[in-house]
PDB file of C-alpha atoms in Angstrom:
ATOM      1  CA  VAL A 311      -2.102   6.667  15.637  1.00 72.00           C
ATOM      2  CA  HIS A 312      -5.454   6.600  16.426  1.00 71.00           C
ATOM      3  CA  GLY A 313      -9.073   6.932  15.659  1.00 72.00           C
ATOM      4  CA  VAL A 314     -12.305   7.248  16.882  1.00 68.00           C
ATOM      5  CA  THR A 315     -15.494   6.584  15.185  1.00 65.00           C
ATOM      6  CA  TYR A 316     -17.631   7.643  17.696  1.00 63.00           C
ATOM      7  CA  PRO A 317     -17.498   9.985  20.843  1.00 64.00           C
ATOM      8  CA  GLY A 318     -16.248   8.714  23.892  1.00 68.00           C
ATOM      9  CA  ARG A 319     -14.918   9.501  27.025  1.00 70.00           C
ATOM     10  CA  HIS A 320     -11.732   7.905  26.863  1.00 70.00           C
ATOM     11  CA  LEU A 321     -10.080  10.079  24.230  1.00 72.00           C
ATOM     12  CA  ASN A 322      -8.301  11.838  26.675  1.00 76.00           C
ATOM     13  CA  ALA A 323      -7.078   8.968  29.102  1.00 76.00           C
ATOM     14  CA  LEU A 324      -5.388   7.550  25.822  1.00 73.00           C
ATOM     15  CA  ARG A 325      -4.101  10.886  25.094  1.00 77.00           C
ATOM     16  CA  GLN A 326      -2.457  11.049  28.599  1.00 81.00           C
ATOM     17  CA  THR A 327      -1.323   7.663  28.853  1.00 81.00           C
ATOM     18  CA  TYR A 328       0.604   7.986  25.359  1.00 77.00           C
ATOM     19  CA  GLY A 329       1.517  11.553  24.970  1.00 77.00           C
ATOM     20  CA  GLY A 330       3.810  12.746  22.457  1.00 74.00           C
ATOM     21  CA  ARG A 331       4.180   9.053  21.076  1.00 74.00           C
ATOM     22  CA  MET A 332       0.598   9.633  19.877  1.00 75.00           C
ATOM     23  CA  VAL A 333       1.570  11.439  16.548  1.00 70.00           C
ATOM     24  CA  SER A 334      -1.390  11.721  14.475  1.00 70.00           C
ATOM     25  CA  GLY A 335      -5.350  11.077  15.109  1.00 72.00           C
ATOM     26  CA  PHE A 336      -8.730  11.286  12.765  1.00 68.00           C
ATOM     27  CA  LEU A 337     -12.445  11.303  13.628  1.00 68.00           C
ATOM     28  CA  LEU A 338     -15.148   9.659  12.021  1.00 63.00           C
ATOM     29  CA  LEU A 339     -17.952  10.536  13.376  1.00 57.00           C
ATOM     30  CA  GLU A 340     -20.183  10.908  10.377  1.00 54.00           C
ATOM     31  CA  PRO A 341     -22.136   7.994   9.410  1.00 51.00           C
ATOM     32  CA  PRO A 342     -21.210   4.721   9.111  1.00 52.00           C
ATOM     33  CA  GLY A 343     -18.030   5.767  10.489  1.00 53.00           C
ATOM     34  CA  SER A 344     -16.490   2.304   8.961  1.00 66.00           C
ATOM     35  CA  GLN A 345     -13.894   0.192  10.041  1.00 71.00           C
ATOM     36  CA  ARG A 346     -12.708   0.320   6.445  1.00 75.00           C
ATOM     37  CA  GLU A 347     -12.444   3.907   6.689  1.00 76.00           C
ATOM     38  CA  GLY A 348     -10.794   3.633   9.765  1.00 77.00           C
ATOM     39  CA  PHE A 349      -8.215   1.019   8.300  1.00 81.00           C
ATOM     40  CA  ARG A 350      -7.687   3.578   5.216  1.00 81.00           C
ATOM     41  CA  ALA A 351      -7.224   6.194   7.733  1.00 82.00           C
ATOM     42  CA  ALA A 352      -4.556   4.644  10.147  1.00 85.00           C
ATOM     43  CA  TRP A 353      -2.419   3.449   7.197  1.00 88.00           C
ATOM     44  CA  ARG A 354      -2.353   6.696   5.434  1.00 88.00           C
ATOM     45  CA  ARG A 355      -1.611   8.344   8.909  1.00 87.00           C
ATOM     46  CA  VAL A 356       1.721   6.019   9.737  1.00 89.00           C
ATOM     47  CA  VAL A 357       3.107   6.324   5.719  1.00 91.00           C
ATOM     48  CA  ASP A 358       2.254  10.114   5.472  1.00 90.00           C
ATOM     49  CA  HIS A 359       4.522  10.583   9.278  1.00 88.00           C
ATOM     50  CA  ALA A 360       7.468   8.281   8.208  1.00 90.00           C
ATOM     51  CA  ARG A 361       7.778  10.324   5.337  1.00 92.00           C
ATOM     52  CA  GLU A 362       7.539  13.237   6.814  1.00 91.00           C
ATOM     53  CA  HIS A 363       9.676  12.729   9.620  1.00 88.00           C
ATOM     54  CA  GLY A 364      12.171  10.182   7.727  1.00 92.00           C
ATOM     55  CA  ALA A 365      11.124   7.786   9.904  1.00 88.00           C
ATOM     56  CA  CYS A 366      11.331   4.142   9.051  1.00 86.00           C
ATOM     57  CA  TYR A 367       9.855   1.265  10.972  1.00 90.00           C
ATOM     58  CA  SER A 368      10.525  -2.442  11.031  1.00 93.00           C
ATOM     59  CA  ALA A 369       7.054  -3.099  11.307  1.00 93.00           C
ATOM     60  CA  VAL A 370       3.335  -1.825  12.016  1.00 91.00           C
ATOM     61  CA  ILE A 371       0.144  -3.350  13.813  1.00 90.00           C
ATOM     62  CA  VAL A 372      -2.864  -1.791  13.133  1.00 87.00           C
ATOM     63  CA  LEU A 373      -5.741  -2.991  15.452  1.00 85.00           C
ATOM     64  CA  ARG A 374      -9.191  -1.908  16.608  1.00 80.00           C
ATOM     65  CA  PHE A 375      -8.661   0.052  19.971  1.00 76.00           C
ATOM     66  CA  ASP A 376     -11.244  -2.050  22.036  1.00 79.00           C
ATOM     67  CA  LEU A 377      -9.346  -4.911  21.511  1.00 85.00           C
ATOM     68  CA  ILE A 378      -8.146  -6.888  24.641  1.00 87.00           C
ATOM     69  CA  LEU A 379      -5.053  -9.466  23.501  1.00 90.00           C
ATOM     70  CA  LYS A 380      -4.462 -12.490  24.961  1.00 92.00           C
ATOM     71  CA  GLN A 381      -1.443 -13.296  23.881  1.00 92.00           C
ATOM     72  CA  PRO A 382       1.761 -11.178  22.801  1.00 91.00           C
ATOM     73  CA  VAL A 383       1.368 -10.373  18.908  1.00 93.00           C
ATOM     74  CA  PRO A 384       5.251  -9.608  18.382  1.00 92.00           C
ATOM     75  CA  HIS A 385       5.751 -13.446  20.205  1.00 94.00           C
ATOM     76  CA  LEU A 386       3.234 -14.967  17.411  1.00 94.00           C
ATOM     77  CA  VAL A 387       4.988 -12.983  14.902  1.00 95.00           C
ATOM     78  CA  GLN A 388       8.322 -14.611  15.465  1.00 95.00           C
ATOM     79  CA  ASP A 389       7.023 -17.998  16.149  1.00 94.00           C
ATOM     80  CA  VAL A 390       5.435 -18.118  12.479  1.00 93.00           C
ATOM     81  CA  GLY A 391       8.428 -16.543  11.068  1.00 93.00           C
ATOM     82  CA  GLY A 392       6.384 -13.489   9.832  1.00 92.00           C
ATOM     83  CA  GLU A 393       8.893 -10.778  10.265  1.00 94.00           C
ATOM     84  CA  ASP A 394       8.943  -9.672   6.593  1.00 95.00           C
ATOM     85  CA  LYS A 395       5.015 -10.778   6.116  1.00 96.00           C
ATOM     86  CA  VAL A 396       1.530  -9.105   6.247  1.00 95.00           C
ATOM     87  CA  LEU A 397      -0.124 -11.346   8.990  1.00 95.00           C
ATOM     88  CA  PHE A 398      -3.863 -11.803  10.173  1.00 92.00           C
ATOM     89  CA  PRO A 399      -5.249 -12.539  13.552  1.00 92.00           C
ATOM     90  CA  PHE A 400      -6.468 -16.100  12.088  1.00 89.00           C
ATOM     91  CA  TRP A 401      -8.659 -17.851   9.171  1.00 85.00           C
ATOM     92  CA  THR A 402     -12.223 -17.077   9.723  1.00 79.00           C
ATOM     93  CA  GLU A 403     -15.373 -19.114   9.066  1.00 70.00           C
ATOM     94  CA  GLN A 404     -16.517 -19.032   6.106  1.00 63.00           C
ATOM     95  CA  VAL A 405     -19.670 -16.911   5.775  1.00 59.00           C
ATOM     96  CA  ARG A 406     -20.755 -16.849   1.995  1.00 59.00           C
ATOM     97  CA  ASP A 407     -19.124 -18.780  -1.169  1.00 56.00           C
ATOM     98  CA  GLY A 408     -15.569 -17.926  -1.958  1.00 55.00           C
ATOM     99  CA  GLY A 409     -14.887 -16.672   1.491  1.00 59.00           C
ATOM    100  CA  GLU A 410     -12.195 -19.374   2.488  1.00 65.00           C
ATOM    101  CA  LEU A 411      -9.494 -16.622   2.618  1.00 74.00           C
ATOM    102  CA  PHE A 412     -11.559 -14.253   5.084  1.00 79.00           C
ATOM    103  CA  THR A 413      -9.465 -13.406   7.721  1.00 84.00           C
ATOM    104  CA  SER A 414     -10.540 -11.607  10.944  1.00 84.00           C
ATOM    105  CA  ASP A 415     -10.470  -7.859   9.982  1.00 83.00           C
ATOM    106  CA  VAL A 416      -9.569  -6.241  13.923  1.00 86.00           C
ATOM    107  CA  LEU A 417      -5.610  -6.571  13.727  1.00 89.00           C
ATOM    108  CA  HIS A 418      -3.473  -6.378  11.031  1.00 90.00           C
ATOM    109  CA  TYR A 419       0.825  -6.858  11.053  1.00 94.00           C
ATOM    110  CA  ALA A 420       3.150  -5.806   8.411  1.00 94.00           C
ATOM    111  CA  SER A 421       6.376  -5.673   7.500  1.00 95.00           C
ATOM    112  CA  TRP A 422       7.503  -2.251   6.675  1.00 95.00           C
ATOM    113  CA  ARG A 423       8.115  -3.069   3.067  1.00 94.00           C
ATOM    114  CA  TRP A 424       4.416  -3.234   2.978  1.00 94.00           C
ATOM    115  CA  ALA A 425       3.168  -0.208   4.272  1.00 91.00           C
ATOM    116  CA  LYS A 426       2.659   1.808   1.246  1.00 91.00           C
ATOM    117  CA  MET A 427       1.009  -0.964  -0.512  1.00 91.00           C
ATOM    118  CA  MET A 428      -1.496  -1.182   2.743  1.00 90.00           C
ATOM    119  CA  ALA A 429      -2.073   2.551   2.952  1.00 89.00           C
ATOM    120  CA  SER A 430      -2.962   2.701  -1.077  1.00 87.00           C
ATOM    121  CA  LEU A 431      -4.886  -0.370  -1.219  1.00 84.00           C
ATOM    122  CA  PRO A 432      -8.137   0.380  -3.244  1.00 79.00           C
ATOM    123  CA  LEU A 433     -11.107  -0.804  -0.915  1.00 69.00           C
ATOM    124  CA  TYR A 434     -14.494  -0.266  -2.204  1.00 64.00           C
ATOM    125  CA  ASP A 435     -17.923   1.118   0.087  1.00 57.00           C
ATOM    126  CA  ASP A 436     -20.228  -1.442  -1.600  1.00 54.00           C
ATOM    127  CA  VAL A 437     -18.249  -4.683  -0.555  1.00 56.00           C
ATOM    128  CA  GLU A 438     -19.412  -5.846   2.364  1.00 55.00           C
ATOM    129  CA  ASP A 439     -16.807  -7.754   3.763  1.00 55.00           C
ATOM    130  CA  ASP A 440     -13.704  -5.985   2.152  1.00 67.00           C
ATOM    131  CA  LEU A 441     -11.787  -6.129   5.192  1.00 78.00           C
ATOM    132  CA  HIS A 442     -12.549  -9.876   5.745  1.00 78.00           C
ATOM    133  CA  LEU A 443     -11.304 -10.594   2.209  1.00 81.00           C
ATOM    134  CA  LEU A 444      -8.263  -8.272   2.643  1.00 85.00           C
ATOM    135  CA  ALA A 445      -5.595 -11.416   1.788  1.00 86.00           C
ATOM    136  CA  VAL A 446      -7.672 -11.401  -1.641  1.00 84.00           C
ATOM    137  CA  LYS A 447      -7.403  -7.871  -1.967  1.00 85.00           C
ATOM    138  CA  LEU A 448      -3.469  -8.279  -1.728  1.00 89.00           C
ATOM    139  CA  HIS A 449      -3.259 -10.692  -3.791  1.00 89.00           C
ATOM    140  CA  GLN A 450      -4.820  -8.964  -6.735  1.00 88.00           C
ATOM    141  CA  GLN A 451      -2.475  -5.841  -5.984  1.00 89.00           C
ATOM    142  CA  GLY A 452       0.676  -7.846  -6.602  1.00 92.00           C
ATOM    143  CA  MET A 453       1.489  -9.471  -3.360  1.00 93.00           C
ATOM    144  CA  PRO A 454       2.918 -12.922  -3.187  1.00 94.00           C
ATOM    145  CA  ALA A 455       0.809 -15.469  -1.331  1.00 91.00           C
ATOM    146  CA  GLY A 456       4.046 -16.453   0.342  1.00 93.00           C
ATOM    147  CA  SER A 457       3.970 -12.854   2.116  1.00 95.00           C
ATOM    148  CA  MET A 458       0.890 -13.181   3.976  1.00 93.00           C
ATOM    149  CA  GLY A 459       0.203 -15.563   6.445  1.00 92.00           C
ATOM    150  CA  VAL A 460      -2.011 -15.803  10.137  1.00 93.00           C
ATOM    151  CA  LEU A 461      -0.347 -15.422  13.677  1.00 94.00           C
ATOM    152  CA  LEU A 462      -2.759 -18.341  14.355  1.00 92.00           C
ATOM    153  CA  ASN A 463      -3.226 -21.352  11.919  1.00 84.00           C
ATOM    154  CA  ARG A 464      -4.419 -23.910  14.286  1.00 78.00           C
ATOM    155  CA  SER A 465      -8.011 -23.521  13.418  1.00 79.00           C
ATOM    156  CA  ARG A 466     -10.724 -21.276  12.060  1.00 83.00           C
ATOM    157  CA  TYR A 467     -12.422 -19.291  14.221  1.00 85.00           C
ATOM    158  CA  TRP A 468     -15.303 -16.140  13.886  1.00 82.00           C
ATOM    159  CA  ALA A 469     -14.065 -12.773  14.025  1.00 83.00           C
ATOM    160  CA  ASN A 470     -16.450 -11.757  16.345  1.00 83.00           C
ATOM    161  CA  PRO A 471     -15.202 -12.693  20.003  1.00 85.00           C
ATOM    162  CA  SER A 472     -18.651 -12.312  21.377  1.00 81.00           C
ATOM    163  CA  ALA A 473     -20.549 -14.745  18.924  1.00 79.00           C
ATOM    164  CA  GLU A 474     -17.540 -17.708  19.614  1.00 82.00           C
ATOM    165  CA  TRP A 475     -13.965 -17.401  21.895  1.00 85.00           C
ATOM    166  CA  ASN A 476     -10.860 -17.474  20.260  1.00 88.00           C
ATOM    167  CA  PRO A 477      -6.748 -17.551  21.425  1.00 90.00           C
ATOM    168  CA  LEU A 478      -5.872 -13.916  20.416  1.00 92.00           C
ATOM    169  CA  TYR A 479      -8.396 -11.635  21.445  1.00 91.00           C
ATOM    170  CA  THR A 480     -11.918 -10.574  23.123  1.00 89.00           C
ATOM    171  CA  PHE A 481     -13.501  -6.910  23.201  1.00 86.00           C
ATOM    172  CA  ALA A 482     -13.590  -4.736  25.959  1.00 80.00           C
ATOM    173  CA  ASN A 483     -17.108  -3.419  27.145  1.00 72.00           C
ATOM    174  CA  ARG A 484     -18.973  -6.839  25.798  1.00 68.00           C
ATOM    175  CA  PHE A 485     -20.111  -8.607  29.050  1.00 62.00           C
ATOM    176  CA  TRP A 486     -21.977 -11.308  27.593  1.00 57.00           C
ATOM    177  CA  ARG A 487     -20.315 -14.620  27.189  1.00 57.00           C
ATOM    178  CA  SER A 488     -19.189 -16.420  23.986  1.00 54.00           C
ATOM    179  CA  GLN A 489     -21.514 -18.880  22.517  1.00 52.00           C
ATOM    180  CA  PRO A 490     -21.425 -20.878  19.340  1.00 50.00           C
ATOM    181  CA  VAL A 491     -23.671 -19.331  16.746  1.00 47.00           C
ATOM    182  CA  LEU A 492     -24.446 -20.704  13.249  1.00 49.00           C
ATOM    183  CA  PHE A 493     -23.687 -17.309  11.821  1.00 47.00           C
ATOM    184  CA  PRO A 494     -21.090 -14.874  12.415  1.00 46.00           C
ATOM    185  CA  TRP A 495     -23.636 -11.815  12.889  1.00 45.00           C
ATOM    186  CA  ALA A 496     -25.980 -13.702  14.939  1.00 44.00           C
ATOM    187  CA  ARG A 497     -24.388 -11.731  18.438  1.00 42.00           C
ATOM    188  CA  CYS A 498     -23.305  -8.357  16.489  1.00 41.00           C
TER     189      CYS A 498
END
């Protein structure tokens, strides 16, 4: 499944590379083209495809298209014993009160048993950090805290790798070096 939030020249290359394995796509070219809408659309497409084709998966990874991974996600999932959980990359620095459960919003691993919950999760357009608070939202919807975790639990990082280095990912086509900042939005 792929989503496009702005026109680009790379979509055809993506289609040529993955061919028939790309089962569905969506375009969110109308403003704001949000990550929140992309998250919803991706999970719904995966669940709908599985239902329509009688497919079942052990797990699903939803990630931003422009991530460059520095470590293999499946190995990290095994390292933390997360095969049956929902996992986020890492806990992030608090950006406001109550944000101790903020997580990076650019990659989500979910055991298939949680896929329907991920696809039907209520997200609200008036909540700025909605996906950063995904762990809180999942818990509010009935997911046990023990069914969630992070791939890297050694430290907190900023979710934006252009603002501060992290050991899991960086963004493609961002050529400035990561530098420490006081606030994560300072380099966005």
